[in-house]
Short mmCIF file of C-alpha atoms in Angstrom, two decimals:
data_model
loop_
_atom_site.label_atom_id
_atom_site.label_comp_id
_atom_site.label_asym_id
_atom_site.label_seq_id
_atom_site.Cartn_x
_atom_site.Cartn_y
_atom_site.Cartn_z
CA MET A 1 8.30 86.39 97.34
CA THR A 2 10.09 88.50 94.53
CA GLN A 3 9.26 91.12 93.13
CA ASP A 4 9.32 89.44 89.77
CA GLY A 5 6.84 87.01 91.41
CA ASP A 6 4.15 89.47 92.08
CA LEU A 7 4.54 90.93 89.20
CA ASP A 8 4.02 87.37 87.71
CA GLY A 9 0.96 86.85 89.70
CA MET A 10 -0.67 90.12 88.98
CA VAL A 11 -0.55 90.07 85.02
CA ARG A 12 -2.25 86.01 85.61
CA LYS A 13 -4.77 88.38 88.12
CA ARG A 14 -5.54 90.74 85.36
CA ILE A 15 -6.05 88.29 82.71
CA ARG A 16 -8.53 85.75 84.98
CA GLY A 17 -10.36 88.66 85.69
CA LEU A 18 -10.41 90.87 82.44
CA ARG A 19 -11.21 87.45 81.03
CA VAL A 20 -13.78 86.07 83.28
CA ALA A 21 -15.45 90.48 83.76
CA ARG A 22 -15.93 89.27 79.93
CA GLY A 23 -18.12 86.42 80.52
CA TRP A 24 -15.95 84.42 79.00
CA SER A 25 -14.16 80.35 79.82
CA LEU A 26 -10.92 79.53 79.14
CA ASP A 27 -12.40 78.25 75.06
CA ASP A 28 -13.03 81.09 74.57
CA LEU A 29 -10.04 83.72 75.63
CA ALA A 30 -8.40 80.07 74.14
CA GLY A 31 -10.34 81.70 70.21
CA ARG A 32 -9.77 84.27 70.36
CA CYS A 33 -5.99 84.43 71.19
CA TYR A 34 -4.84 80.97 69.60
CA LEU A 35 -4.29 79.69 72.58
CA SER A 36 -4.75 75.87 74.07
CA PRO A 37 -7.84 76.42 77.31
CA SER A 38 -5.29 74.59 79.29
CA THR A 39 -2.28 76.73 77.94
CA LEU A 40 -4.51 79.19 78.92
CA SER A 41 -5.31 77.55 82.44
CA ARG A 42 -2.26 76.93 83.39
CA ILE A 43 -0.48 80.46 82.35
CA GLU A 44 -4.23 82.26 84.85
CA THR A 45 -3.57 79.56 87.68
CA GLY A 46 0.54 79.46 87.56
CA HIS A 47 2.09 76.58 86.38
CA ARG A 48 3.28 77.65 83.57
CA ARG A 49 5.39 80.86 82.68
CA ILE A 50 4.66 83.42 80.31
CA ALA A 51 5.67 83.97 77.39
CA LEU A 52 6.06 86.97 75.38
CA ASP A 53 4.88 85.67 72.67
CA GLN A 54 1.91 84.26 74.69
CA LEU A 55 1.32 87.35 76.46
CA ALA A 56 1.26 90.24 72.74
CA PRO A 57 -1.91 87.79 71.89
CA ILE A 58 -3.33 87.46 75.32
CA ALA A 59 -3.85 90.85 75.82
CA ARG A 60 -5.45 92.27 72.50
CA ALA A 61 -8.07 89.51 73.17
CA LEU A 62 -8.53 91.09 76.07
CA GLY A 63 -9.01 94.17 74.77
CA THR A 64 -5.96 95.85 76.13
CA THR A 65 -2.15 96.28 75.82
CA LEU A 66 0.49 94.49 76.90
CA ASP A 67 1.92 97.93 79.10
CA GLN A 68 -1.70 97.61 80.86
CA LEU A 69 -0.96 94.43 81.56
CA VAL A 70 1.91 94.13 82.89
CA GLU A 71 1.77 97.56 84.38
CA PRO A 72 3.64 97.27 88.18
CA VAL A 73 0.88 98.39 91.15
CA GLY A 74 2.51 101.84 92.49
CA ASP A 75 1.10 101.99 96.31
CA GLU A 76 0.81 105.66 95.93
CA ASP A 77 -2.55 107.68 97.25
CA VAL A 78 -5.25 107.09 95.25
CA VAL A 79 -7.01 110.58 97.25
CA ILE A 80 -6.91 113.60 94.31
CA ARG A 81 -5.73 116.27 96.93
CA PRO A 82 -6.79 120.18 95.45
CA GLU A 83 -4.30 122.87 94.92
CA ARG A 84 -5.02 125.78 95.67
CA ASP A 85 -3.95 128.51 93.91
CA ALA A 86 -5.24 131.76 96.79
CA VAL A 87 -3.86 134.86 94.85
CA ARG A 88 -5.81 133.22 91.48
CA GLY A 89 -8.81 132.50 93.66
CA VAL A 90 -8.30 128.59 92.03
CA THR A 91 -8.36 125.75 94.13
CA THR A 92 -8.20 122.78 91.16
CA TRP A 93 -8.57 118.48 91.87
CA LEU A 94 -6.13 117.22 88.56
CA LEU A 95 -8.42 114.27 87.92
CA THR A 96 -5.63 113.05 85.60
CA ARG A 97 -2.32 111.61 87.11
CA ASP A 98 -1.05 111.72 83.59
CA SER A 99 -1.99 112.71 80.67
CA GLY A 100 -4.24 111.10 78.84
CA PRO A 101 -4.82 110.21 75.05
CA ASN A 102 -3.53 113.14 73.07
CA GLY A 103 -2.13 114.48 76.43
CA VAL A 104 -5.08 115.92 77.70
CA THR A 105 -5.85 116.68 81.53
CA VAL A 106 -9.30 116.73 83.47
CA ALA A 107 -9.38 118.76 85.66
CA LYS A 108 -11.94 119.99 88.63
CA MET A 109 -11.69 124.18 89.63
CA ARG A 110 -13.21 125.93 92.26
CA LEU A 111 -13.22 129.60 91.23
CA THR A 112 -13.59 132.44 93.62
CA LYS A 113 -12.16 135.06 91.80
CA PRO A 114 -13.51 137.44 88.33
CA ALA A 115 -11.92 135.94 85.15
CA GLY A 116 -7.81 137.99 85.72
CA GLU A 117 -6.05 138.55 82.99
CA GLN A 118 -6.11 137.57 79.23
CA ARG A 119 -3.75 134.58 77.84
CA VAL A 120 -2.98 132.90 74.93
CA HIS A 121 -1.85 129.95 73.68
CA PRO A 122 -2.51 127.18 70.88
CA GLY A 123 -5.14 124.44 70.77
CA ARG A 124 -8.52 124.04 72.40
CA ASP A 125 -10.15 124.45 75.71
CA TRP A 126 -13.64 122.76 77.26
CA PHE A 127 -14.88 123.27 79.98
CA THR A 128 -18.49 122.02 82.08
CA VAL A 129 -20.14 125.07 85.06
CA LEU A 130 -20.43 122.77 87.95
CA SER A 131 -22.03 124.94 90.15
CA GLY A 132 -21.95 128.51 90.16
CA ALA A 133 -21.39 130.99 87.09
CA VAL A 134 -18.75 131.22 85.47
CA GLU A 135 -17.22 134.34 83.52
CA LEU A 136 -16.37 133.97 79.37
CA ARG A 137 -13.87 136.46 78.63
CA LEU A 138 -12.60 135.97 74.55
CA GLY A 139 -11.32 139.10 73.89
CA GLU A 140 -13.64 142.03 73.91
CA ARG A 141 -16.99 139.46 74.58
CA ARG A 142 -17.43 138.43 77.84
CA VAL A 143 -19.72 135.16 77.63
CA ARG A 144 -21.96 134.20 81.17
CA VAL A 145 -22.42 130.03 81.04
CA GLU A 146 -24.45 128.77 84.07
CA ALA A 147 -24.55 125.66 86.10
CA GLY A 148 -25.63 122.82 83.48
CA GLN A 149 -23.55 124.58 80.33
CA ALA A 150 -20.86 123.90 79.11
CA ALA A 151 -18.42 126.34 76.66
CA GLU A 152 -15.66 125.03 73.84
CA PHE A 153 -13.70 127.28 71.96
CA SER A 154 -10.12 128.27 70.42
CA CYS A 155 -7.44 128.82 72.39
CA MET A 156 -5.71 131.63 69.68
CA VAL A 157 -7.93 134.00 71.25
CA PRO A 158 -6.89 136.00 73.74
CA HIS A 159 -9.00 134.36 76.85
CA ALA A 160 -10.05 133.89 80.48
CA PHE A 161 -12.64 133.15 83.39
CA GLY A 162 -12.48 132.71 86.47
CA ALA A 163 -16.36 133.24 88.81
CA LEU A 164 -19.07 135.31 88.46
CA ASP A 165 -21.03 136.59 91.45
CA GLY A 166 -19.60 133.84 94.17
CA PRO A 167 -18.04 131.22 93.54
CA ALA A 168 -18.19 128.26 91.15
CA GLU A 169 -16.73 124.83 90.20
CA ILE A 170 -16.46 123.75 86.78
CA LEU A 171 -15.08 120.63 85.48
CA CYS A 172 -12.43 120.73 82.57
CA ILE A 173 -10.80 119.47 79.73
CA LEU A 174 -7.19 121.53 78.29
CA ASP A 175 -4.70 120.74 76.56
CA ASN A 176 -0.51 120.47 77.82
CA GLU A 177 -0.54 123.78 76.40
CA GLY A 178 -4.47 124.81 78.50
CA GLN A 179 -2.84 123.40 81.20
CA ARG A 180 -0.01 124.75 81.80
CA THR A 181 -1.53 128.38 81.01
CA HIS A 182 -4.44 127.28 83.29
CA LEU A 183 -3.16 125.34 85.69
CA HIS A 184 -0.02 127.08 86.96
CA SER A 185 0.79 130.53 88.55
CA PRO A 186 2.28 132.86 85.99
#
């Protein structure tokens, strides 16, 4: 089978899978994308070529994008491996491979050292403490954030965060500037 054939087959499976996941019959999807049920059936089974002018309304009706519908399946590793920075006392698991909506990155971090040098960058940072306690330094303020609590703050205030009274784990959402500042060594 060719690469085009593989992609074609995958798109057909996605269309059928999304339709079935919504509990829709061929008639239900046909009514939403203005195609006949027999056309949809032939598309799903491979008895009809998929035309772009058919694919766009099908994707829209299924609540997805054309890009997501035709996105190739990669063989990349599905295991998220930690990146350790012993100097800063931070181990990071990037939970988003690419920046998400509005350029945000989600990461889990294990902090083993106190807050380091304060930095300033545009945007806002957000984190929740999963275990332990974190010291958030905002200018001259020192805020203790414990397990089960969250913090959200302007990054235009000089800030840093680190472990307090032993290791801590956080889940954080960072914009592009926050990612560059907090996930990479200075």
